[in-house]
mmCIF file of C-alpha atoms in Angstrom:
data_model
loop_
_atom_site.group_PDB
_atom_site.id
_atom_site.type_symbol
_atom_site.label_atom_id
_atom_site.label_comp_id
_atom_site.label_asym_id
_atom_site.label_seq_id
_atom_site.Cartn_x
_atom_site.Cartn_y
_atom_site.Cartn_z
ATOM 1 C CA UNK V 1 -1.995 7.572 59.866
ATOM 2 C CA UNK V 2 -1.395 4.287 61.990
ATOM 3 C CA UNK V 3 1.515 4.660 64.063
ATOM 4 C CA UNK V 4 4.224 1.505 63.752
ATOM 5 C CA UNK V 5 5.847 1.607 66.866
ATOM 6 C CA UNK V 6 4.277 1.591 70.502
ATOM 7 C CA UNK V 7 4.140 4.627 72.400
ATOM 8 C CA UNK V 8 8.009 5.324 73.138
ATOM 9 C CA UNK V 9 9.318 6.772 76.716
ATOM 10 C CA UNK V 10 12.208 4.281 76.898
ATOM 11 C CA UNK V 11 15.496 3.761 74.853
ATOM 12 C CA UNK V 12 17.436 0.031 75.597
ATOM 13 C CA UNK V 13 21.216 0.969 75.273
ATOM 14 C CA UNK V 14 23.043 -2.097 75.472
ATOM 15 C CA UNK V 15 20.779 -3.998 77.592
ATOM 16 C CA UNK V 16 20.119 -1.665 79.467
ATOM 17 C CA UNK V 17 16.876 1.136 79.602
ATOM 18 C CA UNK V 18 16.938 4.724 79.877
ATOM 19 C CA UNK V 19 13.795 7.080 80.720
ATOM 20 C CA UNK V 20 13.240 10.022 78.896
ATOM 21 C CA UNK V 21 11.279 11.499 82.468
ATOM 22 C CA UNK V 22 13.403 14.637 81.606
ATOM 23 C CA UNK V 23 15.141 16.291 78.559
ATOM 24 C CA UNK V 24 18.471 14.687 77.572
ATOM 25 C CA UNK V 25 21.625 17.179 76.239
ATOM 26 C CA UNK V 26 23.426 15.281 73.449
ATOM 27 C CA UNK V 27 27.025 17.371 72.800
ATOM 28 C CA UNK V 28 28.608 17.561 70.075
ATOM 29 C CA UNK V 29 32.013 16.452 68.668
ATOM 30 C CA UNK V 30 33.074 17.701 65.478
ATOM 31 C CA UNK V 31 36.303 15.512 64.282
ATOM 32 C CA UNK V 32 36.584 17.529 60.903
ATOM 33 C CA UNK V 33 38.190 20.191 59.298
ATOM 34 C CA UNK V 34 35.338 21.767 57.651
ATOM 35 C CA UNK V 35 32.216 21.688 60.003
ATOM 36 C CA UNK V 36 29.932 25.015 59.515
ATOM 37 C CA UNK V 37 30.639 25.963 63.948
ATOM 38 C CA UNK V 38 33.898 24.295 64.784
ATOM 39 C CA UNK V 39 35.737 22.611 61.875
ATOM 40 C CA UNK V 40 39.119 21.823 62.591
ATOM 41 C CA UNK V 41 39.109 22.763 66.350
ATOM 42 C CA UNK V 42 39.423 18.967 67.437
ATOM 43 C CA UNK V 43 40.831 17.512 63.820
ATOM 44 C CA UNK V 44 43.905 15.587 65.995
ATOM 45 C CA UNK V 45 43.397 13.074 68.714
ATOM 46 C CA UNK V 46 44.550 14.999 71.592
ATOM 47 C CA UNK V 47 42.242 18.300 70.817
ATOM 48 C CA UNK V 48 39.262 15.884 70.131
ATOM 49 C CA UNK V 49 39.992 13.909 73.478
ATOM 50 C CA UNK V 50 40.316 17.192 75.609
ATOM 51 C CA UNK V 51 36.491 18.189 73.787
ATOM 52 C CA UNK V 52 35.413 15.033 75.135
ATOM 53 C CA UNK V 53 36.331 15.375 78.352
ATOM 54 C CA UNK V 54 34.395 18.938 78.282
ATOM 55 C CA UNK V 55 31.445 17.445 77.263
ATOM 56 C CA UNK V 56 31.518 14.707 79.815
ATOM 57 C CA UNK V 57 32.497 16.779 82.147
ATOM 58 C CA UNK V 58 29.894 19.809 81.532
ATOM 59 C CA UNK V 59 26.817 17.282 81.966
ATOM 60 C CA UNK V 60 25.678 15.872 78.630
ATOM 61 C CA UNK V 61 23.649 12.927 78.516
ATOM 62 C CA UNK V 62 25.142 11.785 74.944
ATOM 63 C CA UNK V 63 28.614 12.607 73.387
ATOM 64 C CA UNK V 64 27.748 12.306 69.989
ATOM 65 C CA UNK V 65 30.967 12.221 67.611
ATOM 66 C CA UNK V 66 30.913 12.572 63.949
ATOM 67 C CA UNK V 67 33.839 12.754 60.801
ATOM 68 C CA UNK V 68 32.066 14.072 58.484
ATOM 69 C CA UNK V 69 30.548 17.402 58.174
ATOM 70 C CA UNK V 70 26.753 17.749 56.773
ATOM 71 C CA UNK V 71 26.864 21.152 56.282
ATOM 72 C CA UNK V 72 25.080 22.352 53.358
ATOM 73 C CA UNK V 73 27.305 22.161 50.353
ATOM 74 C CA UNK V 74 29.807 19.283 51.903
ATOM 75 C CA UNK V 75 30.936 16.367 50.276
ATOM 76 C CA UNK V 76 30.898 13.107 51.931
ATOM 77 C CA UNK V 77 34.187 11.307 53.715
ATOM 78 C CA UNK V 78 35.700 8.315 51.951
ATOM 79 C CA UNK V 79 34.665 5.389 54.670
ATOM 80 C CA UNK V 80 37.972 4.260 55.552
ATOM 81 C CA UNK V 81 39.138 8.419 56.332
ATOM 82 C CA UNK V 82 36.235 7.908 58.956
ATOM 83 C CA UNK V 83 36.592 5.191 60.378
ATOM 84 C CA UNK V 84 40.607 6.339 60.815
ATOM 85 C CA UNK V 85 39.164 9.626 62.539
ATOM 86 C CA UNK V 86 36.527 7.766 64.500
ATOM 87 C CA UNK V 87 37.897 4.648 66.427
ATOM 88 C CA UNK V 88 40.752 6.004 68.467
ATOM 89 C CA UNK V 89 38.464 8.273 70.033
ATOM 90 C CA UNK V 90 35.880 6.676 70.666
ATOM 91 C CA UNK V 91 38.105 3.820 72.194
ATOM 92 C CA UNK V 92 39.757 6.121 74.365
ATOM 93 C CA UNK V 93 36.797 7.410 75.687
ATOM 94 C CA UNK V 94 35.242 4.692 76.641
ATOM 95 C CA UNK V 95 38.746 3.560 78.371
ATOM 96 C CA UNK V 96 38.374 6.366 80.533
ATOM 97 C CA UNK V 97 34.807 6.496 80.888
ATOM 98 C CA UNK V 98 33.043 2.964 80.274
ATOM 99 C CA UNK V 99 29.444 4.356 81.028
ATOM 100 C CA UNK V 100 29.446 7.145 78.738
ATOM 101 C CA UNK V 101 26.452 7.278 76.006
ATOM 102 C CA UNK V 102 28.640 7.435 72.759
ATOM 103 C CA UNK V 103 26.250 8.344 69.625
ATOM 104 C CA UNK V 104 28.001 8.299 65.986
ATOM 105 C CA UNK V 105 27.216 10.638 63.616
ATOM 106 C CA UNK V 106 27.823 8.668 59.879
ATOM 107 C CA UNK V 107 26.064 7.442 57.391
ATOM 108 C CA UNK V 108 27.745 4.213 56.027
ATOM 109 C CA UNK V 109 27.079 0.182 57.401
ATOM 110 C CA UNK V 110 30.695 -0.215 57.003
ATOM 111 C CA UNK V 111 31.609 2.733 59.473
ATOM 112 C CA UNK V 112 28.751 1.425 62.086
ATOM 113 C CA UNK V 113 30.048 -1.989 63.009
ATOM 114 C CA UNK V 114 33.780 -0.866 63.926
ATOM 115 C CA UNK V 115 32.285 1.912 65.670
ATOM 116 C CA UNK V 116 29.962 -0.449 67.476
ATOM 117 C CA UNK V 117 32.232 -3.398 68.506
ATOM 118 C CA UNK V 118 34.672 -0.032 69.838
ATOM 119 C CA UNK V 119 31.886 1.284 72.495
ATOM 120 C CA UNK V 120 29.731 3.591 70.331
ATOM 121 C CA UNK V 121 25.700 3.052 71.531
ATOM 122 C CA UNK V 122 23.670 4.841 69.212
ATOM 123 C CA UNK V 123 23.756 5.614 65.437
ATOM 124 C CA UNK V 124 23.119 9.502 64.538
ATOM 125 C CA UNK V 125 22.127 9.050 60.814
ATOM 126 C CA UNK V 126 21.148 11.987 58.922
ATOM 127 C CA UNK V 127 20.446 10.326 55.274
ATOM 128 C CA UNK V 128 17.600 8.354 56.765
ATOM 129 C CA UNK V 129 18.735 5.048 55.714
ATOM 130 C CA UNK V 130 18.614 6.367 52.134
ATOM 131 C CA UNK V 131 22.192 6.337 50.885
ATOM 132 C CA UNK V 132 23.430 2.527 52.314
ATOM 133 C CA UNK V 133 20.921 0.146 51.516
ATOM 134 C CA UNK V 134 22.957 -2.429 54.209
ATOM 135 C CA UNK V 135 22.479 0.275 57.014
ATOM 136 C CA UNK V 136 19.011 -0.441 58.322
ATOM 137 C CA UNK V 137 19.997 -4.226 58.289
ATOM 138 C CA UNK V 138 23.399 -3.263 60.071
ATOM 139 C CA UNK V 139 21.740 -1.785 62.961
ATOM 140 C CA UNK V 140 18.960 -4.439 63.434
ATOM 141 C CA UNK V 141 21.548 -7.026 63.513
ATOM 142 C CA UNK V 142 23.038 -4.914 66.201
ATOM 143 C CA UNK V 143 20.494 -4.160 68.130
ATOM 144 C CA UNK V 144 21.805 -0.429 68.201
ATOM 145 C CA UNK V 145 19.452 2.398 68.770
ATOM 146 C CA UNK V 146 18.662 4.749 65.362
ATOM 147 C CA UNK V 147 18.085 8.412 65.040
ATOM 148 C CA UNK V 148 15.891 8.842 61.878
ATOM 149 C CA UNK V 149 16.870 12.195 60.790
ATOM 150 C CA UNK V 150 14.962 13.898 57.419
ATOM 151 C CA UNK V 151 16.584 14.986 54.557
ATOM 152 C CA UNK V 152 15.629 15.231 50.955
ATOM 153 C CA UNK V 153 19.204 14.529 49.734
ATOM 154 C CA UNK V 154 22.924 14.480 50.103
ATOM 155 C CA UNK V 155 24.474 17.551 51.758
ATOM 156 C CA UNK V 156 26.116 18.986 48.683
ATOM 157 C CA UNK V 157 23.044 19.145 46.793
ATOM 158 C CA UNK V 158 20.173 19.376 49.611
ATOM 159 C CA UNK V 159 19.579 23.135 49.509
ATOM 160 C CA UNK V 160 19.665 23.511 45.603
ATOM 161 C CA UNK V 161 15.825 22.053 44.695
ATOM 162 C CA UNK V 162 13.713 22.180 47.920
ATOM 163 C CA UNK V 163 10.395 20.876 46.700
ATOM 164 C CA UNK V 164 7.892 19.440 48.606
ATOM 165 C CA UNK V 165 3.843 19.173 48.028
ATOM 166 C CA UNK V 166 3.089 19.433 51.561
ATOM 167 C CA UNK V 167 5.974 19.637 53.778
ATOM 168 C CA UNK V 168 4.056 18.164 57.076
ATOM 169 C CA UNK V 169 2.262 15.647 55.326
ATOM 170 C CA UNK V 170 5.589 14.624 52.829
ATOM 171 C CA UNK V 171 7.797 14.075 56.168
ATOM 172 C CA UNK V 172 5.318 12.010 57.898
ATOM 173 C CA UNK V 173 5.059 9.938 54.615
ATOM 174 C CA UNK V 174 8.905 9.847 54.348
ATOM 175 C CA UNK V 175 9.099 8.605 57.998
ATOM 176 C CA UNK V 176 6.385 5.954 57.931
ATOM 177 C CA UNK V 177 8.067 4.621 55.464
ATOM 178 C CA UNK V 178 11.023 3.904 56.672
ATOM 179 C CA UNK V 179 9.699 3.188 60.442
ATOM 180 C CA UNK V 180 7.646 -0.049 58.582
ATOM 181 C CA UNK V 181 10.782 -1.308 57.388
ATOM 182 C CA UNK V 182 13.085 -0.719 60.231
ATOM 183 C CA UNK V 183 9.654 -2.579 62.687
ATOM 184 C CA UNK V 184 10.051 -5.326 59.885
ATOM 185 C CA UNK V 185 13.504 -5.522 60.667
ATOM 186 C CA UNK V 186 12.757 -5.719 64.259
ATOM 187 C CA UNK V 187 14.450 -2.397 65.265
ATOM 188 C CA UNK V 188 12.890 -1.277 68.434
ATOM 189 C CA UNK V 189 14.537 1.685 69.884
ATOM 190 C CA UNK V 190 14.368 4.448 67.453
ATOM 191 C CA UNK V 191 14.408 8.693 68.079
ATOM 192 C CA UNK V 192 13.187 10.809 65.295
ATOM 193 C CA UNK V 193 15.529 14.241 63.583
ATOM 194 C CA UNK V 194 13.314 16.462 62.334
ATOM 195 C CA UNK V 195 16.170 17.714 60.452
ATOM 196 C CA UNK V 196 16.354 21.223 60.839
ATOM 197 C CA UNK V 197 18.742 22.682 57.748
ATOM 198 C CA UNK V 198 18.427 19.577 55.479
ATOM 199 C CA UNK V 199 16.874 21.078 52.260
ATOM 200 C CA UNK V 200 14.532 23.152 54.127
ATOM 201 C CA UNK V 201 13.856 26.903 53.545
ATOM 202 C CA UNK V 202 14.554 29.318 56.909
ATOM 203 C CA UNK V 203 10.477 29.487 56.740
ATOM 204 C CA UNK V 204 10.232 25.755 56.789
ATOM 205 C CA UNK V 205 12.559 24.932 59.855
ATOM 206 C CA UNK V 206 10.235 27.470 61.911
ATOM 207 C CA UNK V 207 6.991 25.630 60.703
ATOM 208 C CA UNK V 208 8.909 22.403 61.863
ATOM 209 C CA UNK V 209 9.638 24.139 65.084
ATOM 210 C CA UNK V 210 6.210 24.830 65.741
ATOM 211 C CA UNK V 211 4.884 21.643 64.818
ATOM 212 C CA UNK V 212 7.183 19.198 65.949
ATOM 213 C CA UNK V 213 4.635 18.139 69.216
ATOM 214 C CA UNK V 214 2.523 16.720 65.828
ATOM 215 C CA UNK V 215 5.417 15.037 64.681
ATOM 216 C CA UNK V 216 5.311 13.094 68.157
ATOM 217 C CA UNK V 217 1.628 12.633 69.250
ATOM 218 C CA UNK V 218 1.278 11.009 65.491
ATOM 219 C CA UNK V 219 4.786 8.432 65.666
ATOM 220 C CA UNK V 220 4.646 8.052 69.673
ATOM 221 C CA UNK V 221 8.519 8.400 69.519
ATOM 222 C CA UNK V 222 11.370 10.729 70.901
ATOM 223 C CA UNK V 223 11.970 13.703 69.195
ATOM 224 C CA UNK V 224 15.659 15.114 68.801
ATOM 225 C CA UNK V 225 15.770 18.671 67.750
ATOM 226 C CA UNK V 226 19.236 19.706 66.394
ATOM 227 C CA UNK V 227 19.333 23.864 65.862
ATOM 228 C CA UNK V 228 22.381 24.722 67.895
ATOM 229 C CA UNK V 229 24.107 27.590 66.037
ATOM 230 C CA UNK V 230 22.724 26.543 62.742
ATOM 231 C CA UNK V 231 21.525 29.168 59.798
ATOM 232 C CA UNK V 232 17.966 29.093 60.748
ATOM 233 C CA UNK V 233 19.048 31.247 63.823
ATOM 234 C CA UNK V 234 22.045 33.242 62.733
ATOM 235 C CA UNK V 235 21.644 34.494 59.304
ATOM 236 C CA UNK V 236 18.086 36.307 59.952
ATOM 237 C CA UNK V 237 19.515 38.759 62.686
ATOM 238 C CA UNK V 238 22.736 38.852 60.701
ATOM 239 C CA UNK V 239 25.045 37.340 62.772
ATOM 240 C CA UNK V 240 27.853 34.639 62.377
ATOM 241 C CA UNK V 241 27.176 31.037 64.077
ATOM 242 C CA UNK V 242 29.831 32.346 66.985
ATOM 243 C CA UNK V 243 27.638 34.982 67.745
ATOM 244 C CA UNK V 244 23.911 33.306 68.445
ATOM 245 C CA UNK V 245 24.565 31.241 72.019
ATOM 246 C CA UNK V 246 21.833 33.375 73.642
ATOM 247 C CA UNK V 247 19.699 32.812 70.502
ATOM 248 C CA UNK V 248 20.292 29.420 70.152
ATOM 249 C CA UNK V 249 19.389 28.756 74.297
ATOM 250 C CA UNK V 250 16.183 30.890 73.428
ATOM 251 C CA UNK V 251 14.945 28.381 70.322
ATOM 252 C CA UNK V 252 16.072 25.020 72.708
ATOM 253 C CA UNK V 253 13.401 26.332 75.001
ATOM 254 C CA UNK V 254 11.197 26.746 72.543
ATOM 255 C CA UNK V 255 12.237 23.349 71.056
ATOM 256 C CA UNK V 256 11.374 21.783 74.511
ATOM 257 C CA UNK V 257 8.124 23.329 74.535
ATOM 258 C CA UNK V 258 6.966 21.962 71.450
ATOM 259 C CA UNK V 259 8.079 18.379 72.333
ATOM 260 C CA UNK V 260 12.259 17.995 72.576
ATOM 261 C CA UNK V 261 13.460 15.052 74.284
ATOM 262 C CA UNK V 262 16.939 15.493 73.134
ATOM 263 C CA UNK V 263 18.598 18.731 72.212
ATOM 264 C CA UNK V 264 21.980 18.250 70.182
ATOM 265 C CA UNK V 265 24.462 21.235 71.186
ATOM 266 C CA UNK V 266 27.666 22.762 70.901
ATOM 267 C CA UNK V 267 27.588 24.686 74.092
ATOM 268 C CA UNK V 268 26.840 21.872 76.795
ATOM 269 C CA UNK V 269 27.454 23.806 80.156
ATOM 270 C CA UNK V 270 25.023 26.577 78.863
ATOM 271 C CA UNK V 271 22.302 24.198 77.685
ATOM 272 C CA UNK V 272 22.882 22.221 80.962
ATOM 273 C CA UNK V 273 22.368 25.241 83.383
ATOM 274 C CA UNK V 274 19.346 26.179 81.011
ATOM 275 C CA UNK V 275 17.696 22.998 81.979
ATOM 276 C CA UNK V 276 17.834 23.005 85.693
ATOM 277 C CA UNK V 277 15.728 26.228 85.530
ATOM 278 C CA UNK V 278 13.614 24.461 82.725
ATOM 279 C CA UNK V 279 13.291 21.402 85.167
ATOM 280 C CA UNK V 280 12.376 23.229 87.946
ATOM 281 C CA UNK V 281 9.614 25.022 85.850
ATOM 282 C CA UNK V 282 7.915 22.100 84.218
ATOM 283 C CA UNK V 283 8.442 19.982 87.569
ATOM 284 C CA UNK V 284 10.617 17.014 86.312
ATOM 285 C CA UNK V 285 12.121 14.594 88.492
ATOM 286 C CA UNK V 286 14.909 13.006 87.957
#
């Protein structure tokens, strides 16, 4: 399988390029009522500032903010509710903090550009391109960075017919795909989502886990692994998402074994402190 991008250990965020010499912690900012961890903890402005300022403050290398949840069996946000959640904070946060990485979580080329032209660096997409046929052209006009993330349909529908041929071999079609048309679109800086959850069974997303070093030696690209909390770790020791902070830290280590760049968390300080010691084990330098 020819890869379509060059060998990737650089991301250009606004003119400016980043190293991935080291893991990167993206945290994460839930502004809905209804997400599977934390909906509704920072649904007002003030709550979901004060979260930011955790995040920022705790270490992470991306605040990633999002108004819609994904959660299996969620139905999509209207455009216009998101883009009402979305731009206030992420205009106030980049008032107080004009360097921050700001990564939005959406799906829609309407909800990109405000977001965009407001301070937000990198689009978190979890449909793959697959649900806005303007969004891949939206981005390349933009120049914005792209997280790929796999799914084999909307949220509310993802885990009822999960049917693949060859799961391995159907993701690496499903992402050459798309990587050939975002490289004809001349979209350069893109990080692949493995995307743990998203109509896979609890068997799959520890195949994934295992494999996800093949996912990068074959696309040369970055590899985000998103697991924090999710049902993959909670629901086979019988435990609630509240409850699996040690388990989750456990499976990011094992996600940065297997090839992690970025790890997208809910628990920053923890997965920060995790890090130094993983640092200091592997040798990385800042």
């Amino acid at each position: 399988m020819n890869n379509v991008f060059a060998s990737k250990k650089t991301i250009n965020i606004g003119g400016e390029l980043y190293f991935f010499n080291r893991p990167w912690v993206m945290g994460i900012l839930n502004l809905t009522e209804d997400s599977f961890f934390d909906g509704g903890k920072y649904y007002s402005l003030p709550k979901a500032l004060e979260r930011a300022e955790q995040i920022i403050e705790e270490g992470a290398d991306i605040l990633d903010i999002g108004a819609c949840s994904t959660r299996p069996g969620a139905k999509l946000v209207e455009k216009k509710e998101e883009i009402k959640l979305l731009l206030p904070v992420i205009k106030e946060v980049k008032k107080r903090h004009p360097k921050v990485i700001i990564s939005i979580d959406t799906v829609w080329a309407e909800v990109i550009e405000p977001c965009f032209d407001n301070g937000a660096d990198i689009l978190n997409d979890v449909s793959g391109g697959s649900w806005d046929e303007d969004l891949f052209s939206t981005i390349a006009k933009l120049k914005m960075p792209y997280i790929l993330m796999h799914t084999n349909n909307t949220p509310d529908k993802m885990q009822e017919e999960i049917n693949y041929n060859n799961l391995f071999m159907d993701m690496c079609k499903y992402f050459s795909e798309r990587l050939l048309k975002l490289k004809d679109l001349g979209v350069k800086d893109v990080i692949l989502d493995l995307g743990f959850g998203f109509g896979k069974t609890l068997q799959m997303n520890y195949e994934l886990l295992r494999r996800q070093q093949e996912f990068k030696d074959i696309f040369s690209l970055p590899i985000l692994t998103g697991i924090s909390r999710k049902s993959m770790i909670y629901k086979p020791i019988d435990q609630s998402p509240k409850d699996v902070l040690t388990q989750s830290c456990f499976l990011h280590a094992l996600a940065l074994e297997n090839g992690a760049d970025i790890l997208r968390v809910h628990d920053v300080k923890q997965t920060v402190d995790c890090l130094k010691l993983y640092k200091l084990y592997k040798g990385f330098e800042e």
